[in-house]
JSON list of N, CA and C in Angstrom, two decimals:
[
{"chain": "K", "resi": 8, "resn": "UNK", "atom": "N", "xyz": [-40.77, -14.63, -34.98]},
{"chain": "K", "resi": 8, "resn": "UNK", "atom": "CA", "xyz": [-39.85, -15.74, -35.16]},
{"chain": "K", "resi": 8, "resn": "UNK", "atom": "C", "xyz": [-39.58, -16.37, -33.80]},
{"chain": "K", "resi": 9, "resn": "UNK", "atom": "N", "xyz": [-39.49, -17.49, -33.72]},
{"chain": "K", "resi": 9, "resn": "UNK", "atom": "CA", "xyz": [-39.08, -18.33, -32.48]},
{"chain": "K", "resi": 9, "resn": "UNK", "atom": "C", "xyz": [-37.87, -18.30, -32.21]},
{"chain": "K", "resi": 10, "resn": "UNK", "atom": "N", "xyz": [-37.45, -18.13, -31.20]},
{"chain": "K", "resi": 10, "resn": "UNK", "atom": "CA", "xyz": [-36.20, -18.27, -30.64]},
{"chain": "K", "resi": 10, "resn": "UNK", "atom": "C", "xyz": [-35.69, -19.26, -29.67]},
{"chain": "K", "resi": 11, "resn": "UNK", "atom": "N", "xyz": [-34.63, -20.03, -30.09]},
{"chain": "K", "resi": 11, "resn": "UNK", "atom": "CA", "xyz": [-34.07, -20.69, -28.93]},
{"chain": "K", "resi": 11, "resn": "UNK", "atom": "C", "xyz": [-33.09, -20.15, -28.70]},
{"chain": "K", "resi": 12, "resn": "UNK", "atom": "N", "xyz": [-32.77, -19.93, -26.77]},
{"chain": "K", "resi": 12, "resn": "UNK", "atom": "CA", "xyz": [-31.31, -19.50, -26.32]},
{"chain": "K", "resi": 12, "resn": "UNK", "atom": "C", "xyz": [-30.53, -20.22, -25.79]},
{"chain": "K", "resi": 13, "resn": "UNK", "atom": "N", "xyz": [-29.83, -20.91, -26.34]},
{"chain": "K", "resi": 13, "resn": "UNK", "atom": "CA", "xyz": [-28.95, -21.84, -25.83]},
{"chain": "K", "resi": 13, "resn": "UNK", "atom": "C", "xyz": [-28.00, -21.19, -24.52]},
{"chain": "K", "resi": 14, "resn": "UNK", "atom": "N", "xyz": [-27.82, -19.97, -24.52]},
{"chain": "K", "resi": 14, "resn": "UNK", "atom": "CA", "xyz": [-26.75, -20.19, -23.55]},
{"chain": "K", "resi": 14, "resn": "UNK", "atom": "C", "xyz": [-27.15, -19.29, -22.28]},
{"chain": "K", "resi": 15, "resn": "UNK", "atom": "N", "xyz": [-28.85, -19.64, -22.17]},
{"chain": "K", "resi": 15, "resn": "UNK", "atom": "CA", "xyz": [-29.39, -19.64, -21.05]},
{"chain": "K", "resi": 15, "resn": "UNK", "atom": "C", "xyz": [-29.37, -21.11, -20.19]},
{"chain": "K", "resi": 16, "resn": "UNK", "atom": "N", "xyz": [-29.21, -22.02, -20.79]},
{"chain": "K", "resi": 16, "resn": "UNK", "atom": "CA", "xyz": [-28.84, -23.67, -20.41]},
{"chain": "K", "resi": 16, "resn": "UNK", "atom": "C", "xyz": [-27.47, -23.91, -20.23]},
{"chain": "K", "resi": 17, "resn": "UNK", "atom": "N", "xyz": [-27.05, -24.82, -18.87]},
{"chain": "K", "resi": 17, "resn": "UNK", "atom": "CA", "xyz": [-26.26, -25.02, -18.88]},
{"chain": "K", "resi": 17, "resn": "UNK", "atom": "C", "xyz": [-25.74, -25.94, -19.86]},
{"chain": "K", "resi": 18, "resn": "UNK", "atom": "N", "xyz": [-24.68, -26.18, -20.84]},
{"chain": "K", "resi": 18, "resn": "UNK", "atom": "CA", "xyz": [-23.76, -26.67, -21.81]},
{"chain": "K", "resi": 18, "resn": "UNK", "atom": "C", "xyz": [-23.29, -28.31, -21.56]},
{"chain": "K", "resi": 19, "resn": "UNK", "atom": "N", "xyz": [-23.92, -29.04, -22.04]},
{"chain": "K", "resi": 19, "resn": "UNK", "atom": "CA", "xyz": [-22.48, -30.33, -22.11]},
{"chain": "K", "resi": 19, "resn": "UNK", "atom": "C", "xyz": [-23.24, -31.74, -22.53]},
{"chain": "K", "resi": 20, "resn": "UNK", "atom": "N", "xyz": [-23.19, -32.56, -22.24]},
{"chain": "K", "resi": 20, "resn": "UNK", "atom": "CA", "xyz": [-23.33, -33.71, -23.35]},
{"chain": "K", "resi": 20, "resn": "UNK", "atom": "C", "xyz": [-24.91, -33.82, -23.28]},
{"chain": "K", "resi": 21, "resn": "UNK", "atom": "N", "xyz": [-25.26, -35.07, -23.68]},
{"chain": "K", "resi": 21, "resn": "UNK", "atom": "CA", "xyz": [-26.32, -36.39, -23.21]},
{"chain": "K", "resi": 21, "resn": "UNK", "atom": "C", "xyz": [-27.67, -34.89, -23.98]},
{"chain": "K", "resi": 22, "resn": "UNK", "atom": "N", "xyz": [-29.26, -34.84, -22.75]},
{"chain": "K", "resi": 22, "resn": "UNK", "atom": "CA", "xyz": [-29.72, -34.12, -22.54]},
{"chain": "K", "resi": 22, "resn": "UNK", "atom": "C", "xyz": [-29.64, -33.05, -22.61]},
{"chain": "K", "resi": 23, "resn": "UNK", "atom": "N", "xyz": [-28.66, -32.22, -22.17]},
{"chain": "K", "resi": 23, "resn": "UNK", "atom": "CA", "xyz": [-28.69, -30.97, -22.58]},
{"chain": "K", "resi": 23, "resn": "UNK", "atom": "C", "xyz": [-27.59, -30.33, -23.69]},
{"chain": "K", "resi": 24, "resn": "UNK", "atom": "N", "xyz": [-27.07, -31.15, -24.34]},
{"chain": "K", "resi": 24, "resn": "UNK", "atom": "CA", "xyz": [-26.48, -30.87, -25.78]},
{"chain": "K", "resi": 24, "resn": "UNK", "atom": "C", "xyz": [-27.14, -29.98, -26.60]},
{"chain": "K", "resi": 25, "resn": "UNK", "atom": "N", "xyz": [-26.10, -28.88, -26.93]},
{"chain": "K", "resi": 25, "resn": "UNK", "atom": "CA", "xyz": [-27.12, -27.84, -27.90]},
{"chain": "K", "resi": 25, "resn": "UNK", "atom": "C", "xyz": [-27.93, -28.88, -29.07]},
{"chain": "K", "resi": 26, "resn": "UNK", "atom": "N", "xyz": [-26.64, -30.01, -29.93]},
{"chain": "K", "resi": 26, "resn": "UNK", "atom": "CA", "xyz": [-27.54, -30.82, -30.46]},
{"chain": "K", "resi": 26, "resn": "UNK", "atom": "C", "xyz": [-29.00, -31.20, -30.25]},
{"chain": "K", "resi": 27, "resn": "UNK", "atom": "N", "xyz": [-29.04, -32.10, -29.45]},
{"chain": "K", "resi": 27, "resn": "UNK", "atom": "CA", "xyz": [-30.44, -32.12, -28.81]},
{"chain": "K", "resi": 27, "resn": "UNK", "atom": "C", "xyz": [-31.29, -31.39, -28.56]},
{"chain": "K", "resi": 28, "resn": "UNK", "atom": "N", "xyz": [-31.08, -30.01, -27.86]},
{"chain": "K", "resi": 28, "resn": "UNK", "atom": "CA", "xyz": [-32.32, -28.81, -27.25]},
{"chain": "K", "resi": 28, "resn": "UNK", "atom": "C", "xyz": [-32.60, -28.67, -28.75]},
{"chain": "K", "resi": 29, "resn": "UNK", "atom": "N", "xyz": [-32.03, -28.53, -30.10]},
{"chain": "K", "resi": 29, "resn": "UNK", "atom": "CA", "xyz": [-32.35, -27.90, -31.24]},
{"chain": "K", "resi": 29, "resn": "UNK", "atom": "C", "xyz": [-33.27, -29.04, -31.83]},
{"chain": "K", "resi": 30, "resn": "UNK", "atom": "N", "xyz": [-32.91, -30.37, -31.50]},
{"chain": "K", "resi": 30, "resn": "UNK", "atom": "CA", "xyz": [-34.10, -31.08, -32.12]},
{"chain": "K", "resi": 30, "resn": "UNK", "atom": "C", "xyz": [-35.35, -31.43, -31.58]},
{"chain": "K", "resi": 31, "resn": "UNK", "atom": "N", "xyz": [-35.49, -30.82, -30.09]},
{"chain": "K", "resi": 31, "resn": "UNK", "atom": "CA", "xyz": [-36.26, -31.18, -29.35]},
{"chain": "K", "resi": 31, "resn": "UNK", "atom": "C", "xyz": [-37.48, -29.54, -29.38]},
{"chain": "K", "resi": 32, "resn": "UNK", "atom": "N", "xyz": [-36.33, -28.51, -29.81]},
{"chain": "K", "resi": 32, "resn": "UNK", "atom": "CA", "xyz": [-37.10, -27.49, -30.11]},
{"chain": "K", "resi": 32, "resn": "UNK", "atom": "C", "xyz": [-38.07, -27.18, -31.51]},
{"chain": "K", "resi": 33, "resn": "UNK", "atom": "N", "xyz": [-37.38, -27.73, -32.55]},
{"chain": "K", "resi": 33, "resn": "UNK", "atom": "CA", "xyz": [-37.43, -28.52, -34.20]},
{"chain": "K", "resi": 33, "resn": "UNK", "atom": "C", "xyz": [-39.06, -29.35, -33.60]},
{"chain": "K", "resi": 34, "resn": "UNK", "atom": "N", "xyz": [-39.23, -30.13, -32.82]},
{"chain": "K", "resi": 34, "resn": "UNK", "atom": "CA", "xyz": [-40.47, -30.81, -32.83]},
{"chain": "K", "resi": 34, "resn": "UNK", "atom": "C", "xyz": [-41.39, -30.28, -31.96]},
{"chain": "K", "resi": 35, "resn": "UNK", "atom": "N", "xyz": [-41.13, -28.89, -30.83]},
{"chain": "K", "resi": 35, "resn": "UNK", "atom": "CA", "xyz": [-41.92, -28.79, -30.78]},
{"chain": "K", "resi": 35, "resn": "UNK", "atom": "C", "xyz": [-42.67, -26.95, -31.18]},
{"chain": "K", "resi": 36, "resn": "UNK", "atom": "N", "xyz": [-41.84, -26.68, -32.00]},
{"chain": "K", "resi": 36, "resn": "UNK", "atom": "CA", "xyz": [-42.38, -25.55, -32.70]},
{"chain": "K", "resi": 36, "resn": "UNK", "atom": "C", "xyz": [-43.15, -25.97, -33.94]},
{"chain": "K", "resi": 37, "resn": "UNK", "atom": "N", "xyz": [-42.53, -27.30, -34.64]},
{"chain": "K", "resi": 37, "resn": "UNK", "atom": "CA", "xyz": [-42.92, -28.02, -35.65]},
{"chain": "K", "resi": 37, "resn": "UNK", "atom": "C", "xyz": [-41.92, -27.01, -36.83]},
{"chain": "K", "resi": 38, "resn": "UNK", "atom": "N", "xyz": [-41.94, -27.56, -38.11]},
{"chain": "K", "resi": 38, "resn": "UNK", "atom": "CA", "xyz": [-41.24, -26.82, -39.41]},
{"chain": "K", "resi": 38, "resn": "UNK", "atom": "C", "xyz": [-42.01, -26.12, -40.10]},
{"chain": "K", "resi": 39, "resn": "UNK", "atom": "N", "xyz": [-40.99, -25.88, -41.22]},
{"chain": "K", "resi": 39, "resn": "UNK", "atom": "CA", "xyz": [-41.61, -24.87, -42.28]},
{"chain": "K", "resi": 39, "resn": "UNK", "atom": "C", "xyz": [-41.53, -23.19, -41.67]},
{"chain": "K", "resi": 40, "resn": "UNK", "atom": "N", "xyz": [-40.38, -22.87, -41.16]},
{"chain": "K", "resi": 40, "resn": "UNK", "atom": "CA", "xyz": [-40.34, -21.92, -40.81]},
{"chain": "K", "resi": 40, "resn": "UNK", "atom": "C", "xyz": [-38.60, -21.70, -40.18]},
{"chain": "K", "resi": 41, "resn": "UNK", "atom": "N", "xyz": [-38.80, -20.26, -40.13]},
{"chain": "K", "resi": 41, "resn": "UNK", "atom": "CA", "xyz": [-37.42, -19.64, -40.23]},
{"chain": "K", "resi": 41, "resn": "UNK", "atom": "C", "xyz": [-37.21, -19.84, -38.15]},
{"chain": "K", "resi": 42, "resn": "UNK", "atom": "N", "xyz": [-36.33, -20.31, -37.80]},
{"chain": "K", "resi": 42, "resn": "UNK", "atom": "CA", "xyz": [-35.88, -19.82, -35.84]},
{"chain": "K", "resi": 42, "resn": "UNK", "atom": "C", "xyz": [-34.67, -18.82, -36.08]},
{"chain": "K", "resi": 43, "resn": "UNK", "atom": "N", "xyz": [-34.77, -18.16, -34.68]},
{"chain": "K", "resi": 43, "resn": "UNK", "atom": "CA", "xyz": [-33.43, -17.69, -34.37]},
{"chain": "K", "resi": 43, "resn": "UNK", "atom": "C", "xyz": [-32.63, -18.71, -32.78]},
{"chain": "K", "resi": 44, "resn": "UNK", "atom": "N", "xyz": [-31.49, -18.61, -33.30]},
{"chain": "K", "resi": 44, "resn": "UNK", "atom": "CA", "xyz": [-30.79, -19.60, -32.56]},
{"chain": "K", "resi": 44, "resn": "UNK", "atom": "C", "xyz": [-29.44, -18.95, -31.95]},
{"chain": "K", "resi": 45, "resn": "UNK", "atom": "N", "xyz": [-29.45, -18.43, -30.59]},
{"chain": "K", "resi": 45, "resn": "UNK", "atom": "CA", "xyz": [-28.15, -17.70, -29.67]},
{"chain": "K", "resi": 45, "resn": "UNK", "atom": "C", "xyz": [-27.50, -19.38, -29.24]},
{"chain": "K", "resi": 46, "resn": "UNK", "atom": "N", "xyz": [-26.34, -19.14, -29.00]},
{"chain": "K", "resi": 46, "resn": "UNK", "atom": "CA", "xyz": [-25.21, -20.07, -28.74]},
{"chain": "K", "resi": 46, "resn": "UNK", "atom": "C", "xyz": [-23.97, -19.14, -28.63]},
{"chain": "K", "resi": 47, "resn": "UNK", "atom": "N", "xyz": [-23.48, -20.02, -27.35]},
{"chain": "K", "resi": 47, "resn": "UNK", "atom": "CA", "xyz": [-22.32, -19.36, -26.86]},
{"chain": "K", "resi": 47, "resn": "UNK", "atom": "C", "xyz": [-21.36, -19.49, -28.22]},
{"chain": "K", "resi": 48, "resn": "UNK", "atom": "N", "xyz": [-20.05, -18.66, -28.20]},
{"chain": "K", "resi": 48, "resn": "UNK", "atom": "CA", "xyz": [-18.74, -18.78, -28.94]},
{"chain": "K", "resi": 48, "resn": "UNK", "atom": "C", "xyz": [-18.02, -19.77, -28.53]},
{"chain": "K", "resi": 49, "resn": "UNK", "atom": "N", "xyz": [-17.44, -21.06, -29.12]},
{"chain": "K", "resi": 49, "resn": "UNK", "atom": "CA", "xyz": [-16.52, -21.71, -28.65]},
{"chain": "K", "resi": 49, "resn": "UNK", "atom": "C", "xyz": [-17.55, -23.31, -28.68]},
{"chain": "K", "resi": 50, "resn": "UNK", "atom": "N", "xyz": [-18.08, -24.19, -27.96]},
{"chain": "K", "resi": 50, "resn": "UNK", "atom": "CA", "xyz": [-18.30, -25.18, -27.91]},
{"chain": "K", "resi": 50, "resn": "UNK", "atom": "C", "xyz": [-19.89, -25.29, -28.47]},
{"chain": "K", "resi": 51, "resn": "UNK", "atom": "N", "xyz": [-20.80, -24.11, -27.86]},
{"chain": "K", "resi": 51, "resn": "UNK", "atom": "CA", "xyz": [-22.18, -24.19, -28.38]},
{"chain": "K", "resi": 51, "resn": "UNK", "atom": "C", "xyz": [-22.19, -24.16, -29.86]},
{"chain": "K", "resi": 52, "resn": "UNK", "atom": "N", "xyz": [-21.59, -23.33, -30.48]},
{"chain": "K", "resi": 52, "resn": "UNK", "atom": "CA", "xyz": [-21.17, -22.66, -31.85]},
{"chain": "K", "resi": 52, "resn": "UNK", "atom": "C", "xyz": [-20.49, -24.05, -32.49]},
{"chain": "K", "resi": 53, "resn": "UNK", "atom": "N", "xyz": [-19.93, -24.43, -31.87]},
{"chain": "K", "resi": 53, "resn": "UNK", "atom": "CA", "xyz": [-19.01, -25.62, -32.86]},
{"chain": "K", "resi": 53, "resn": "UNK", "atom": "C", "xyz": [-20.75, -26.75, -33.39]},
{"chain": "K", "resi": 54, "resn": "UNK", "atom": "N", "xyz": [-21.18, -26.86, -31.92]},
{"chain": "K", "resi": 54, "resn": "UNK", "atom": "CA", "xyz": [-22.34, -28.09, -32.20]},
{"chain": "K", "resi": 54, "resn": "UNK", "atom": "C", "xyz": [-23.16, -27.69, -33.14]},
{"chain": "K", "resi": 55, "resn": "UNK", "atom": "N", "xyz": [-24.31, -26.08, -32.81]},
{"chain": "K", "resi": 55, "resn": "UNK", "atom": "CA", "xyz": [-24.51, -25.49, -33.51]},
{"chain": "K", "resi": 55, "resn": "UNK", "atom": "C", "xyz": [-24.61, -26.19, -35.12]},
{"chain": "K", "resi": 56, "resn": "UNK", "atom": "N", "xyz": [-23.35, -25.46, -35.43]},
{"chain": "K", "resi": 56, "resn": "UNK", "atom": "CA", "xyz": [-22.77, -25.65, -36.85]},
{"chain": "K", "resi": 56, "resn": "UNK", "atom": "C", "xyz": [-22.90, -27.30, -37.59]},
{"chain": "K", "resi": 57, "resn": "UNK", "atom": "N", "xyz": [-22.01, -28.06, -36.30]},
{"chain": "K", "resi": 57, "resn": "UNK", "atom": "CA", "xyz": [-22.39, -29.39, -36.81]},
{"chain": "K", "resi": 57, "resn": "UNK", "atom": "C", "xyz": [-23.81, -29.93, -37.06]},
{"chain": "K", "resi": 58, "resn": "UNK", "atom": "N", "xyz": [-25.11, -29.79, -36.43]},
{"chain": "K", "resi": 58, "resn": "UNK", "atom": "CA", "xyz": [-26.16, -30.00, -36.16]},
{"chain": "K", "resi": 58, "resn": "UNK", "atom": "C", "xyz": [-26.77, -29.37, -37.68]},
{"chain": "K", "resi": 59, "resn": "UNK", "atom": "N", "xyz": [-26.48, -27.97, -37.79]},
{"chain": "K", "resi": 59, "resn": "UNK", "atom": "CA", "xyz": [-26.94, -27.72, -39.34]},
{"chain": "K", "resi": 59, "resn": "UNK", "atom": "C", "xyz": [-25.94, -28.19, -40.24]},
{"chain": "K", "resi": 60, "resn": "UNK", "atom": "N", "xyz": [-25.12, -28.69, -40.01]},
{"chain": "K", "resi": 60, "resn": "UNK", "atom": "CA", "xyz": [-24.23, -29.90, -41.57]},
{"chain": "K", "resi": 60, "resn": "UNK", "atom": "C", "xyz": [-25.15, -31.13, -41.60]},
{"chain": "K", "resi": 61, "resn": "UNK", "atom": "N", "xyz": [-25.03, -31.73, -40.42]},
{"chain": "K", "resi": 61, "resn": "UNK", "atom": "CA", "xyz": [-25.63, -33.08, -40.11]},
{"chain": "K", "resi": 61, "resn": "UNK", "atom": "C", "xyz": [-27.33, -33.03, -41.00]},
{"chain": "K", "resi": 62, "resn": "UNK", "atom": "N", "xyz": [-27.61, -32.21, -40.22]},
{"chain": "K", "resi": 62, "resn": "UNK", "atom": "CA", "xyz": [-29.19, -32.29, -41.16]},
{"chain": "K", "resi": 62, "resn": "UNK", "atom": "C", "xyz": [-29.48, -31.52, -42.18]},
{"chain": "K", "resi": 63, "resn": "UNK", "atom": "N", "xyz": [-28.68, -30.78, -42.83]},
{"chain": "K", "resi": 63, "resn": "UNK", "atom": "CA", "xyz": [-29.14, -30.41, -43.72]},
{"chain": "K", "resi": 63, "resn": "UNK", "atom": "C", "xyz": [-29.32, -31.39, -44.83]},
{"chain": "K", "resi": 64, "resn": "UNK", "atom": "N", "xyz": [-29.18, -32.63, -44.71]},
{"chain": "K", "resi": 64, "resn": "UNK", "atom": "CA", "xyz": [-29.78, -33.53, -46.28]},
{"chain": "K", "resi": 64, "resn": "UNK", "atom": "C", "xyz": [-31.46, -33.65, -45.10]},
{"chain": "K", "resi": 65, "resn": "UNK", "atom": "N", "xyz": [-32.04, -33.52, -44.05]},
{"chain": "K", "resi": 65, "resn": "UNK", "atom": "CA", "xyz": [-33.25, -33.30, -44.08]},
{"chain": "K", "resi": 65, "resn": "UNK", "atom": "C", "xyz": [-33.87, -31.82, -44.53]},
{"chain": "K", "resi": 66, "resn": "UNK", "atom": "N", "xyz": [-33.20, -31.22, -44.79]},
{"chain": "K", "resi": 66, "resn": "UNK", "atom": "CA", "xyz": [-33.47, -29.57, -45.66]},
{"chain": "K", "resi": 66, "resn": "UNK", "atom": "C", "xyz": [-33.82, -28.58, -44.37]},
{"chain": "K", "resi": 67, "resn": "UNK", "atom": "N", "xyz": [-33.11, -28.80, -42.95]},
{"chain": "K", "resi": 67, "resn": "UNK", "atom": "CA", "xyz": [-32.17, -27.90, -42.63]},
{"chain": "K", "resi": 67, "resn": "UNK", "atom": "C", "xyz": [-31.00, -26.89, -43.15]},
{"chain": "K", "resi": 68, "resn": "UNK", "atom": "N", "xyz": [-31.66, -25.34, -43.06]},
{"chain": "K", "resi": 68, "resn": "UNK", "atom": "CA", "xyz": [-30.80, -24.57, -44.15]},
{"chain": "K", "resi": 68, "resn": "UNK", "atom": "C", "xyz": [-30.31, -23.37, -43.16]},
{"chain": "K", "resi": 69, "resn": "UNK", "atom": "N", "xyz": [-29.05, -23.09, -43.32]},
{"chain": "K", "resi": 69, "resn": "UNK", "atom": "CA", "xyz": [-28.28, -21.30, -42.49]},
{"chain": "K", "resi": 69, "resn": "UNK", "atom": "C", "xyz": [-29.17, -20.34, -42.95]},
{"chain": "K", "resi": 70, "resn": "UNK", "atom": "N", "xyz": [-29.88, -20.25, -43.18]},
{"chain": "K", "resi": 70, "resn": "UNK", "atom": "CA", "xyz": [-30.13, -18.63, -43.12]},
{"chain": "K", "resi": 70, "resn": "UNK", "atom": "C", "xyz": [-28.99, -17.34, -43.19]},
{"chain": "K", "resi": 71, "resn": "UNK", "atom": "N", "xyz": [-28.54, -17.28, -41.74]},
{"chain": "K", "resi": 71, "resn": "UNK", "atom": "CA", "xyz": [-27.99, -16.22, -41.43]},
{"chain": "K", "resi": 71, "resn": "UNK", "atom": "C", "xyz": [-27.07, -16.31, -40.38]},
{"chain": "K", "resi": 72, "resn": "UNK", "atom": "N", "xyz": [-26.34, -15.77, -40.32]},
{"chain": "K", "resi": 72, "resn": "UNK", "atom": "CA", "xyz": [-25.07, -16.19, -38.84]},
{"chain": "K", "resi": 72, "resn": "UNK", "atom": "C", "xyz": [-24.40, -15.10, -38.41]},
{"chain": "K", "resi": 73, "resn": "UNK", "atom": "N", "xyz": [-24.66, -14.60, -37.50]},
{"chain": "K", "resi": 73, "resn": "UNK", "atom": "CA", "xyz": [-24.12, -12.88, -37.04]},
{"chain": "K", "resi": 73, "resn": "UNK", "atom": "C", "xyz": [-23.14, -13.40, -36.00]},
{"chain": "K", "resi": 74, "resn": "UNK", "atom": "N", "xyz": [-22.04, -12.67, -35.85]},
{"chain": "K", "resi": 74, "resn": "UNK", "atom": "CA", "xyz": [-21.09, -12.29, -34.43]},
{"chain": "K", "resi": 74, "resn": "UNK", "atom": "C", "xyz": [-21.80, -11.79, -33.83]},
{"chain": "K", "resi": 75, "resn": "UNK", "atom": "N", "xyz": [-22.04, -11.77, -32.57]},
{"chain": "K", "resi": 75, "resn": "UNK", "atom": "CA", "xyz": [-22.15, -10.34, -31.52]},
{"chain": "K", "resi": 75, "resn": "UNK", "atom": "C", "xyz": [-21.25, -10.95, -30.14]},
{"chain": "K", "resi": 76, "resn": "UNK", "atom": "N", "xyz": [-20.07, -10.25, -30.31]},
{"chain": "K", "resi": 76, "resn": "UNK", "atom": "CA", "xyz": [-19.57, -10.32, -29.19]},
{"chain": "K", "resi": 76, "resn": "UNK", "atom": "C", "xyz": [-19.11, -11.70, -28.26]},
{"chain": "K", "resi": 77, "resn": "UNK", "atom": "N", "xyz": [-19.88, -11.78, -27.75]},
{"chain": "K", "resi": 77, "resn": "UNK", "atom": "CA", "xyz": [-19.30, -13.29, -26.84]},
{"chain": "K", "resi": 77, "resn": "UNK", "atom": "C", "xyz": [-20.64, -14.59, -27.72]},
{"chain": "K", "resi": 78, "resn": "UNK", "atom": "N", "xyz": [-21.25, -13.96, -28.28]},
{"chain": "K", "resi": 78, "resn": "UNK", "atom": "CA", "xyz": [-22.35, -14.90, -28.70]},
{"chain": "K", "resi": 78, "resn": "UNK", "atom": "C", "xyz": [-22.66, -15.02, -30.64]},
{"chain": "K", "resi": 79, "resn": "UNK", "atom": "N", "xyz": [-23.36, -15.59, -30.95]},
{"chain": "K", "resi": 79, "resn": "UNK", "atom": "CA", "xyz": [-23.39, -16.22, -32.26]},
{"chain": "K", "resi": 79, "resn": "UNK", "atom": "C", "xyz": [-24.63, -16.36, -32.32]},
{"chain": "K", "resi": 80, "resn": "UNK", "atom": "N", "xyz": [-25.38, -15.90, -33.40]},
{"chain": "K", "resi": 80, "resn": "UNK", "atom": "CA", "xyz": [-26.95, -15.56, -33.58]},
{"chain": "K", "resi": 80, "resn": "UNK", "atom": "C", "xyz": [-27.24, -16.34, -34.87]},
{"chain": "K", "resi": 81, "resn": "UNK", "atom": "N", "xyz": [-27.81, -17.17, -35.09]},
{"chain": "K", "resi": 81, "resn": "UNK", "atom": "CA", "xyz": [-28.34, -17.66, -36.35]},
{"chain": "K", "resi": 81, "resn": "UNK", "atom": "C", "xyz": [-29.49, -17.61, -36.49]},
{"chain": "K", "resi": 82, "resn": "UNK", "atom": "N", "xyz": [-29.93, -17.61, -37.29]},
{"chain": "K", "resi": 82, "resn": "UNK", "atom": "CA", "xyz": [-30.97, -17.78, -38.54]},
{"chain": "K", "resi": 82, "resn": "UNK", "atom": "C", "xyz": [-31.26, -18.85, -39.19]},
{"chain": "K", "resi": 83, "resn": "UNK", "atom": "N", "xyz": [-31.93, -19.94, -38.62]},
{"chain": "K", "resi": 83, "resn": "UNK", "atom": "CA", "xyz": [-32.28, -21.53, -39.35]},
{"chain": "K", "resi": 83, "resn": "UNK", "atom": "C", "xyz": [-33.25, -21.75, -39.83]},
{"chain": "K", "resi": 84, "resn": "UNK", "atom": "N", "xyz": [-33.79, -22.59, -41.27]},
{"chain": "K", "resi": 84, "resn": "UNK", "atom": "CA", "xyz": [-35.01, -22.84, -41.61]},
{"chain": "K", "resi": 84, "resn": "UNK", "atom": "C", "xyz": [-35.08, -23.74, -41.17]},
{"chain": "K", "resi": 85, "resn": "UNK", "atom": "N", "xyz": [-36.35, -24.27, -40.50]},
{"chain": "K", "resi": 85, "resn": "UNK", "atom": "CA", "xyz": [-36.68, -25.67, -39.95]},
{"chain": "K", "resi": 85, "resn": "UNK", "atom": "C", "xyz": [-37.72, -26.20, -41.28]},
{"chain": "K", "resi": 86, "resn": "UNK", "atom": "N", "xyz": [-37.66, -27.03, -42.12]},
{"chain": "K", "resi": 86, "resn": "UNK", "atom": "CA", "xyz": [-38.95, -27.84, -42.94]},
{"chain": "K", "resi": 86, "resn": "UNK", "atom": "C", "xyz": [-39.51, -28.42, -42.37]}
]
């Protein structure tokens, strides 16, 4: 499974928006397949979340969403 780690990047708008790294990662792993996705607790996690509301009418789906500690682990289908 592919993984993106968001909170190996530094955090905040424009370019490096978790938004963005996830769609920029989305094109170049390509779809039809399950990622795992680390994001900090607190601001990564909020976008995160929004980013799979926002697209899920493109059939962006949760999978899975674990605590661990200071971080937040998901499980996304990319189509």
């Amino acid at each position: 499974m592919e993984e993106l780690d968001l909170t190996k990047a530094e955090s905040g708008c424009g370019a490096n928006s978790a938004s963005v790294r996830l769609l920029k990662f989305w094109l170049e792993v390509g779809g039809n397949r399950e990622i795992k996705v680390i994001a900090q607790k607190g601001s990564q996690e909020e976008q995160v979340n929004m980013w799979i509301g926002l697209m899920s009418e493109k059939g962006v789906k949760l999978v899975d969403k674990k605590d661990e500690k200071d971080k937040i682990v998901y499980t996304i289908f990319l189509p």
